[in-house]
């Protein structure tokens, strides 16, 4: 039987008269130890805030990395962070809201707004219980406040996660009845939707400084699609409203959380489209703290790594030693990565990074003349490159203070020419993320290869990553998308 664990931000958030349940603070949970090692754990995250990069956010993020079942998931947190995102999933809810709220008699004094608090799928208005349950199943978050607005018909105007401190100090609160009922039920995952057409949208930004695919590569994707009977169109941010016209989405713009690339991925996924990068892969790869915990939980060799809070900063000095590489949770193309040579550098860099995130990453400095990049597609090796460090620098891309950048060279190899241990380690790491397209970065050390990170949106540039495969690189990727669409059509039939 699964074990339950409730997380609160402060000890005082769980009052003395509340039910006796296993409760720990967010900081204790993030610290790891025995809690991190548990495998059959259901985590109820009751932190005061799920704001991006807050303690509450990291609790859900690291719970997923540790293999714990958690509510809310990071995906739910992101959905609730923006009306542009959660609005995608409210049409069915709006129909039920109109049916239930519209039954009330209309008078000149009829209110045009209505608020409902939902605790673990339960509300205190009997006739609205079916709606409360459906909202919770759609956005599985412990406590929600939903605002309905009458604009011709009743519709959801806003959905907000509430902290446990908002439900009062009463130990007999309906919250605890709902919580105990929820804990007694099996854990269920939402069902996926399907799609069966063959039109591919490639999202790109023609003005991006370091795009994942250059214009020449994009043209080769279009050509490869036509050869396989796939209509490929290049779309941009402004085409968000047209996304449902397509059957598959391939993102060739640098992905970030809280960014339109994630909104595109989420909308495509909600429409039942085949998506690369899918929203779960974006969530798992774009945050280096999550990746660090995920790799550690599955014993994937990596540089010595610590997740730091402000109060534990000097642990890096003691446990890693200088020089120390410091990383902001999100970053790409060597951005947000700094090297501290001494305590002064450590405190100065960390102070800057902690302004953006409650947690940062400290990593052992391992200098090599190149990093391996192993492309993985559909859980199989796809391509292999050596990315060389930029001249007189310790990173592949050297960013200047004036915004300019300098890149190192590259060497593309056939997968068969790569040391088998490197390929094996890359596949192990990518398997933890999913079955999409990933670029796994590794370094070779005397004790074997170590994983630096896994990228959900790896570079596929003309005459670089395709140097060995040529047009086959584009053909194979389009073919993977077609195969996934075919499998869905067969299942439907």
XYZ file of C-alpha atoms in Angstrom:
493
model
C 0.000 0.000 0.000
C 1.307 3.427 -0.949
C 2.520 5.690 1.836
C 1.224 9.261 2.018
C 3.220 12.368 2.864
C 1.884 15.912 3.247
C 4.180 18.881 2.635
C 3.707 22.278 4.271
C 5.870 25.354 3.981
C 6.060 26.113 7.721
C 5.568 23.845 10.751
C 2.818 26.171 11.961
C 0.759 25.660 8.795
C -0.449 22.312 10.178
C -2.251 23.302 13.379
C -2.096 21.160 16.555
C -5.770 20.195 16.267
C -5.544 19.049 12.652
C -5.782 15.303 11.830
C -2.728 13.228 12.695
C -1.204 12.590 9.287
C 2.440 12.328 8.142
C 3.411 15.971 7.603
C 6.885 17.391 6.879
C 8.107 20.812 5.814
C 9.074 21.583 2.253
C 12.682 22.195 3.282
C 12.926 18.795 4.983
C 11.562 17.122 1.877
C 13.910 19.011 -0.450
C 16.876 18.059 1.734
C 16.576 14.492 0.462
C 17.871 11.670 2.662
C 15.498 8.838 3.527
C 12.495 10.650 2.078
C 14.131 10.931 -1.329
C 14.958 7.229 -1.313
C 11.359 6.089 -0.777
C 9.810 4.702 -3.933
C 6.111 4.093 -3.203
C 5.193 7.535 -1.918
C 2.160 9.730 -2.615
C 3.004 13.362 -1.925
C 0.357 16.009 -1.228
C 2.008 19.388 -1.754
C 0.236 21.926 0.493
C 2.820 24.700 0.237
C 1.677 28.296 0.425
C 2.708 29.066 -3.137
C 3.399 27.136 -6.328
C 4.967 30.157 -7.994
C 7.562 29.203 -10.575
C 10.915 28.364 -8.892
C 9.406 28.710 -5.388
C 9.730 26.057 -2.670
C 6.282 24.748 -3.549
C 7.241 24.463 -7.207
C 10.449 22.620 -6.370
C 8.643 20.175 -4.084
C 6.483 18.989 -6.965
C 9.407 19.096 -9.396
C 11.701 16.962 -7.247
C 8.883 14.629 -6.225
C 8.470 13.734 -9.888
C 12.229 13.326 -10.298
C 12.276 10.927 -7.331
C 9.479 8.839 -8.781
C 6.945 9.952 -6.164
C 3.317 10.481 -7.126
C 2.495 14.093 -6.352
C -0.346 16.598 -6.534
C -0.175 19.111 -7.929
C 2.229 17.964 -10.627
C 4.509 20.531 -12.212
C 2.382 20.260 -15.309
C -0.735 21.210 -13.327
C 1.164 24.088 -11.716
C 2.085 25.388 -15.148
C -1.467 24.957 -16.426
C -2.815 27.025 -13.529
C -0.165 29.722 -13.951
C -1.770 31.272 -17.004
C -5.287 31.653 -18.316
C -3.850 31.166 -21.820
C -2.922 27.624 -20.752
C -5.777 26.529 -18.480
C -8.277 28.120 -20.840
C -7.476 25.344 -23.316
C -9.110 22.761 -21.049
C -12.190 24.640 -19.878
C -14.666 24.176 -22.736
C -16.138 20.964 -21.327
C -16.147 22.549 -17.872
C -17.909 25.644 -19.180
C -20.673 23.525 -20.679
C -21.304 21.831 -17.336
C -21.072 25.156 -15.476
C -23.761 26.650 -17.689
C -25.977 23.607 -17.238
C -25.723 23.679 -13.425
C -25.492 27.404 -12.703
C -27.992 28.266 -15.423
C -30.731 26.347 -13.609
C -31.079 29.150 -11.089
C -33.941 31.528 -11.670
C -32.912 34.726 -13.407
C -33.958 38.032 -11.839
C -32.812 41.620 -12.029
C -30.657 40.888 -8.976
C -29.025 37.759 -10.395
C -25.277 38.018 -9.745
C -22.914 37.926 -12.710
C -20.075 36.276 -10.812
C -19.860 33.256 -8.535
C -16.947 31.768 -6.576
C -16.519 28.140 -5.593
C -13.845 26.651 -3.337
C -12.935 23.050 -4.157
C -10.987 20.830 -1.746
C -9.729 17.601 -3.287
C -12.672 17.539 -5.673
C -15.295 18.347 -3.015
C -17.352 21.501 -2.519
C -20.030 22.567 -0.059
C -22.711 23.165 -2.714
C -24.386 19.822 -3.415
C -25.768 20.671 -6.846
C -22.322 21.814 -8.027
C -20.512 18.695 -6.841
C -20.296 17.118 -10.346
C -18.636 20.311 -11.576
C -16.233 20.411 -8.622
C -15.210 16.814 -9.257
C -14.605 17.441 -12.973
C -12.567 20.581 -12.304
C -10.404 18.658 -9.839
C -9.902 15.812 -12.310
C -8.799 18.356 -14.912
C -6.577 20.409 -12.602
C -5.562 18.060 -9.802
C -4.594 20.546 -7.121
C -5.479 20.230 -3.387
C -7.394 23.502 -2.934
C -8.808 25.554 -5.796
C -10.812 28.748 -5.991
C -12.827 28.939 -9.197
C -14.506 32.129 -10.336
C -17.451 31.819 -12.740
C -18.664 34.777 -14.773
C -21.999 35.264 -16.497
C -21.207 36.580 -19.978
C -24.192 35.462 -21.980
C -23.600 32.031 -20.440
C -21.769 30.916 -17.317
C -18.046 30.397 -17.963
C -14.927 29.949 -15.889
C -13.249 33.314 -15.496
C -10.329 32.314 -13.296
C -8.875 29.316 -11.499
C -6.432 29.796 -8.653
C -4.632 27.419 -6.310
C -5.150 28.300 -2.647
C -2.795 27.588 0.267
C -3.883 25.507 3.262
C -3.694 28.694 5.352
C -6.734 30.009 3.453
C -9.209 27.436 4.782
C -9.209 28.553 8.415
C -8.123 27.008 11.698
C -11.131 24.754 12.196
C -10.065 21.131 12.579
C -13.571 20.140 11.429
C -13.108 21.967 8.137
C -14.569 20.199 5.075
C -10.987 20.246 3.769
C -9.978 17.399 6.060
C -13.040 15.308 5.238
C -12.226 15.746 1.554
C -8.544 15.010 2.177
C -9.249 11.766 4.030
C -11.617 10.690 1.270
C -8.982 11.468 -1.346
C -6.249 9.549 0.473
C -8.423 6.442 0.537
C -8.765 6.303 -3.258
C -6.545 4.748 -5.923
C -4.213 7.064 -7.813
C -5.540 7.669 -11.296
C -3.904 9.270 -14.291
C -5.876 11.390 -16.784
C -6.662 9.771 -20.118
C -4.900 10.910 -23.244
C -6.740 12.049 -26.319
C -5.974 10.875 -29.835
C -5.573 12.478 -33.213
C -5.367 10.950 -36.682
C -4.443 13.462 -39.424
C -1.160 14.112 -41.283
C -0.250 17.790 -41.316
C 2.864 18.950 -39.498
C 3.515 22.393 -38.039
C 7.106 23.371 -37.269
C 7.270 26.209 -34.736
C 10.259 28.515 -35.246
C 11.381 32.088 -34.697
C 13.208 33.528 -37.724
C 14.743 36.218 -35.501
C 16.154 33.902 -32.800
C 19.889 34.416 -32.310
C 20.757 30.770 -31.563
C 17.843 28.715 -32.935
C 17.820 24.913 -32.606
C 17.567 24.613 -36.411
C 18.789 27.068 -39.040
C 16.819 28.060 -42.146
C 18.574 25.491 -44.331
C 17.701 22.670 -41.936
C 14.074 23.812 -41.759
C 13.870 23.701 -45.550
C 15.176 20.124 -45.475
C 12.455 19.158 -42.979
C 9.840 20.555 -45.362
C 11.344 18.588 -48.255
C 11.533 15.375 -46.201
C 7.904 15.783 -45.186
C 6.666 16.164 -48.743
C 8.568 13.018 -49.759
C 6.578 11.088 -47.130
C 3.187 12.597 -47.857
C 3.250 15.017 -44.954
C 2.247 18.631 -45.413
C 4.883 20.597 -43.471
C 4.351 24.262 -42.671
C 6.596 26.651 -40.760
C 4.618 28.561 -38.151
C 5.469 31.295 -35.673
C 4.180 32.546 -32.354
C 1.423 34.547 -34.063
C -0.082 31.290 -35.397
C -1.119 30.006 -31.976
C -4.805 30.300 -32.809
C -4.337 28.078 -35.888
C -2.521 25.256 -34.130
C -5.555 22.956 -33.970
C -5.578 22.873 -37.792
C -2.518 20.591 -37.708
C -2.009 16.991 -36.637
C 1.530 17.158 -35.289
C 3.817 19.824 -33.874
C 7.609 19.890 -34.046
C 9.165 22.709 -32.011
C 12.289 24.253 -33.504
C 12.458 27.256 -31.211
C 14.317 27.267 -27.898
C 11.857 26.011 -25.288
C 11.272 27.563 -21.873
C 8.693 27.302 -19.108
C 6.395 30.312 -18.896
C 7.057 30.904 -22.596
C 4.913 30.575 -25.700
C 6.821 27.434 -26.749
C 5.428 25.646 -23.703
C 1.940 26.992 -24.409
C 2.175 25.621 -27.955
C 3.292 22.222 -26.669
C 0.529 22.144 -24.068
C -2.172 23.146 -26.515
C -0.974 20.616 -29.109
C -0.957 17.891 -26.474
C -4.451 18.830 -25.282
C -5.662 18.628 -28.891
C -4.368 15.049 -29.149
C -1.599 15.959 -31.592
C 1.733 14.193 -31.889
C 4.200 16.620 -30.291
C 7.987 16.920 -30.194
C 8.880 18.517 -27.752
C 5.973 17.294 -25.676
C 5.143 19.400 -22.584
C 6.350 16.765 -20.121
C 9.762 16.622 -21.809
C 10.002 20.413 -21.683
C 9.178 20.397 -17.969
C 11.700 17.664 -17.232
C 14.587 19.001 -19.300
C 14.468 22.773 -18.943
C 15.074 22.749 -15.188
C 18.566 21.575 -14.256
C 17.603 21.016 -10.611
C 14.967 18.506 -11.683
C 17.453 16.788 -13.981
C 20.054 16.605 -11.233
C 17.598 14.931 -8.861
C 16.303 12.603 -11.585
C 19.796 11.432 -12.544
C 20.715 10.962 -8.889
C 17.565 8.957 -8.153
C 18.450 6.528 -10.950
C 22.183 6.410 -10.210
C 23.238 7.910 -13.533
C 26.921 8.938 -13.275
C 27.329 12.713 -13.337
C 29.700 15.337 -11.954
C 29.427 15.781 -8.194
C 26.300 17.905 -7.850
C 24.489 19.742 -5.054
C 21.143 21.508 -4.972
C 21.704 24.672 -2.950
C 19.513 26.991 -0.905
C 20.748 30.284 0.459
C 21.410 28.800 3.880
C 23.343 25.832 2.459
C 25.513 27.737 -0.001
C 28.838 26.923 1.655
C 28.086 23.202 1.415
C 29.377 23.530 -2.138
C 32.750 24.720 -0.873
C 33.006 21.842 1.584
C 31.637 18.995 -0.536
C 32.773 19.961 -4.053
C 35.739 22.306 -3.770
C 36.868 25.020 -6.157
C 36.393 25.725 -8.950
C 32.620 25.257 -8.689
C 30.197 25.525 -11.584
C 26.971 27.331 -10.627
C 23.850 27.021 -12.739
C 20.506 28.742 -12.831
C 17.780 26.095 -13.125
C 16.902 27.196 -16.650
C 19.412 28.007 -19.336
C 20.492 26.973 -22.821
C 23.523 27.312 -25.046
C 25.782 27.853 -21.989
C 23.641 30.729 -20.692
C 23.109 30.949 -16.940
C 26.225 28.887 -16.196
C 29.072 30.430 -14.172
C 32.334 29.290 -12.632
C 33.363 30.333 -9.115
C 37.099 30.148 -8.387
C 36.877 31.049 -4.696
C 34.470 31.950 -1.889
C 34.171 35.539 -3.068
C 33.101 34.383 -6.516
C 30.765 31.798 -5.026
C 28.878 34.303 -2.848
C 28.782 36.969 -5.570
C 27.450 34.660 -8.310
C 25.043 32.880 -5.967
C 23.562 36.170 -4.736
C 22.686 37.024 -8.321
C 21.210 33.610 -9.087
C 19.133 33.432 -5.894
C 17.283 36.550 -7.040
C 15.795 34.372 -9.811
C 15.318 31.037 -8.043
C 14.991 29.639 -4.514
C 17.280 26.771 -5.517
C 20.391 26.727 -7.683
C 22.755 24.010 -8.792
C 26.422 23.605 -7.870
C 28.489 21.151 -9.850
C 32.010 19.801 -9.884
C 34.153 21.389 -12.600
C 35.339 18.791 -15.085
C 37.296 20.308 -17.934
C 37.420 18.399 -21.200
C 38.322 19.676 -24.662
C 34.917 18.612 -25.958
C 31.492 17.398 -24.856
C 29.716 14.502 -26.469
C 26.230 15.232 -27.776
C 24.307 12.046 -28.496
C 20.988 12.579 -30.241
C 18.286 10.137 -29.178
C 14.996 9.732 -31.046
C 12.276 7.329 -29.969
C 14.660 5.688 -27.443
C 17.233 4.908 -30.169
C 20.592 6.559 -31.027
C 20.047 9.154 -33.735
C 23.266 11.115 -34.318
C 26.548 11.891 -32.544
C 28.678 15.027 -32.327
C 31.691 16.277 -30.467
C 31.184 19.916 -29.492
C 34.539 21.604 -28.888
C 35.060 24.280 -26.253
C 35.253 27.823 -27.603
C 38.720 29.327 -27.877
C 40.389 30.107 -24.538
C 37.170 29.282 -22.696
C 35.723 26.430 -20.641
C 32.323 26.318 -22.369
C 31.111 25.427 -25.857
C 29.571 28.891 -26.269
C 31.315 31.941 -24.835
C 28.888 34.807 -24.168
C 30.339 38.304 -24.117
C 28.960 41.097 -21.928
C 27.939 43.046 -25.055
C 25.639 40.240 -26.181
C 27.961 38.709 -28.742
C 28.890 35.041 -28.560
C 31.627 32.756 -29.845
C 31.121 29.044 -30.472
C 33.653 26.254 -30.500
C 34.015 23.809 -33.376
C 32.378 20.436 -33.864
C 33.022 16.971 -35.222
C 30.123 14.802 -36.370
C 30.554 11.034 -36.207
C 28.585 7.954 -37.151
C 26.886 6.483 -34.090
C 28.904 3.305 -34.648
C 32.155 5.252 -34.117
C 31.174 6.434 -30.643
C 32.463 4.455 -27.631
C 29.671 2.002 -26.686
C 29.757 3.163 -23.055
C 28.903 6.711 -24.154
C 25.934 5.528 -26.224
C 24.693 3.268 -23.431
C 24.861 6.070 -20.867
C 23.087 8.514 -23.199
C 20.230 6.055 -23.736
C 19.881 5.453 -19.998
C 19.566 9.177 -19.337
C 17.174 9.872 -22.226
C 14.911 6.975 -21.207
C 14.216 8.796 -17.943
C 12.704 11.714 -19.861
C 10.516 10.009 -22.442
C 10.428 8.771 -26.018
C 10.870 12.073 -27.862
C 13.901 13.789 -29.373
C 16.708 14.538 -26.915
C 20.326 15.636 -26.988
C 22.307 14.065 -24.163
C 25.516 15.891 -23.221
C 28.279 13.792 -21.681
C 31.937 14.045 -20.734
C 34.400 11.186 -20.765
C 36.371 10.744 -17.536
C 38.906 8.137 -16.382
C 36.094 6.358 -14.517
C 33.742 6.394 -17.505
C 31.241 8.757 -19.142
C 29.197 11.143 -16.995
C 25.981 12.903 -18.003
C 26.009 16.692 -17.912
C 22.422 17.274 -18.996
C 19.607 16.163 -21.276
C 18.204 18.678 -23.765
C 14.623 18.437 -24.989
C 15.264 20.777 -27.924
C 18.679 19.775 -29.327
C 20.326 21.520 -32.237
C 19.697 20.076 -35.691
C 21.560 22.401 -38.042
C 22.372 21.870 -41.685
C 25.944 20.651 -42.276
C 26.518 20.065 -38.545
C 24.386 17.380 -36.901
C 23.441 16.050 -40.360
C 27.055 15.854 -41.535
C 27.030 12.039 -41.483
C 23.372 11.177 -42.092
C 22.667 13.922 -44.611
C 19.031 13.995 -45.740
C 18.410 10.781 -43.785
C 18.448 12.791 -40.556
C 15.404 14.753 -41.683
C 13.734 11.722 -43.254
C 14.085 9.692 -40.071
C 12.651 12.421 -37.860
C 9.643 13.034 -40.110
C 9.271 9.249 -40.361
C 9.102 8.987 -36.569
C 6.244 11.488 -36.480
C 4.428 9.633 -39.262
C 4.880 6.320 -37.473
C 3.338 7.753 -34.315
C 0.371 9.066 -36.272
C -0.010 5.687 -37.969
C -0.012 3.887 -34.628
C -2.757 6.159 -33.393
C -4.847 5.504 -36.511
C -4.468 1.755 -36.075
C -5.494 1.933 -32.430
C -8.545 3.984 -33.387
C -9.579 1.482 -36.077
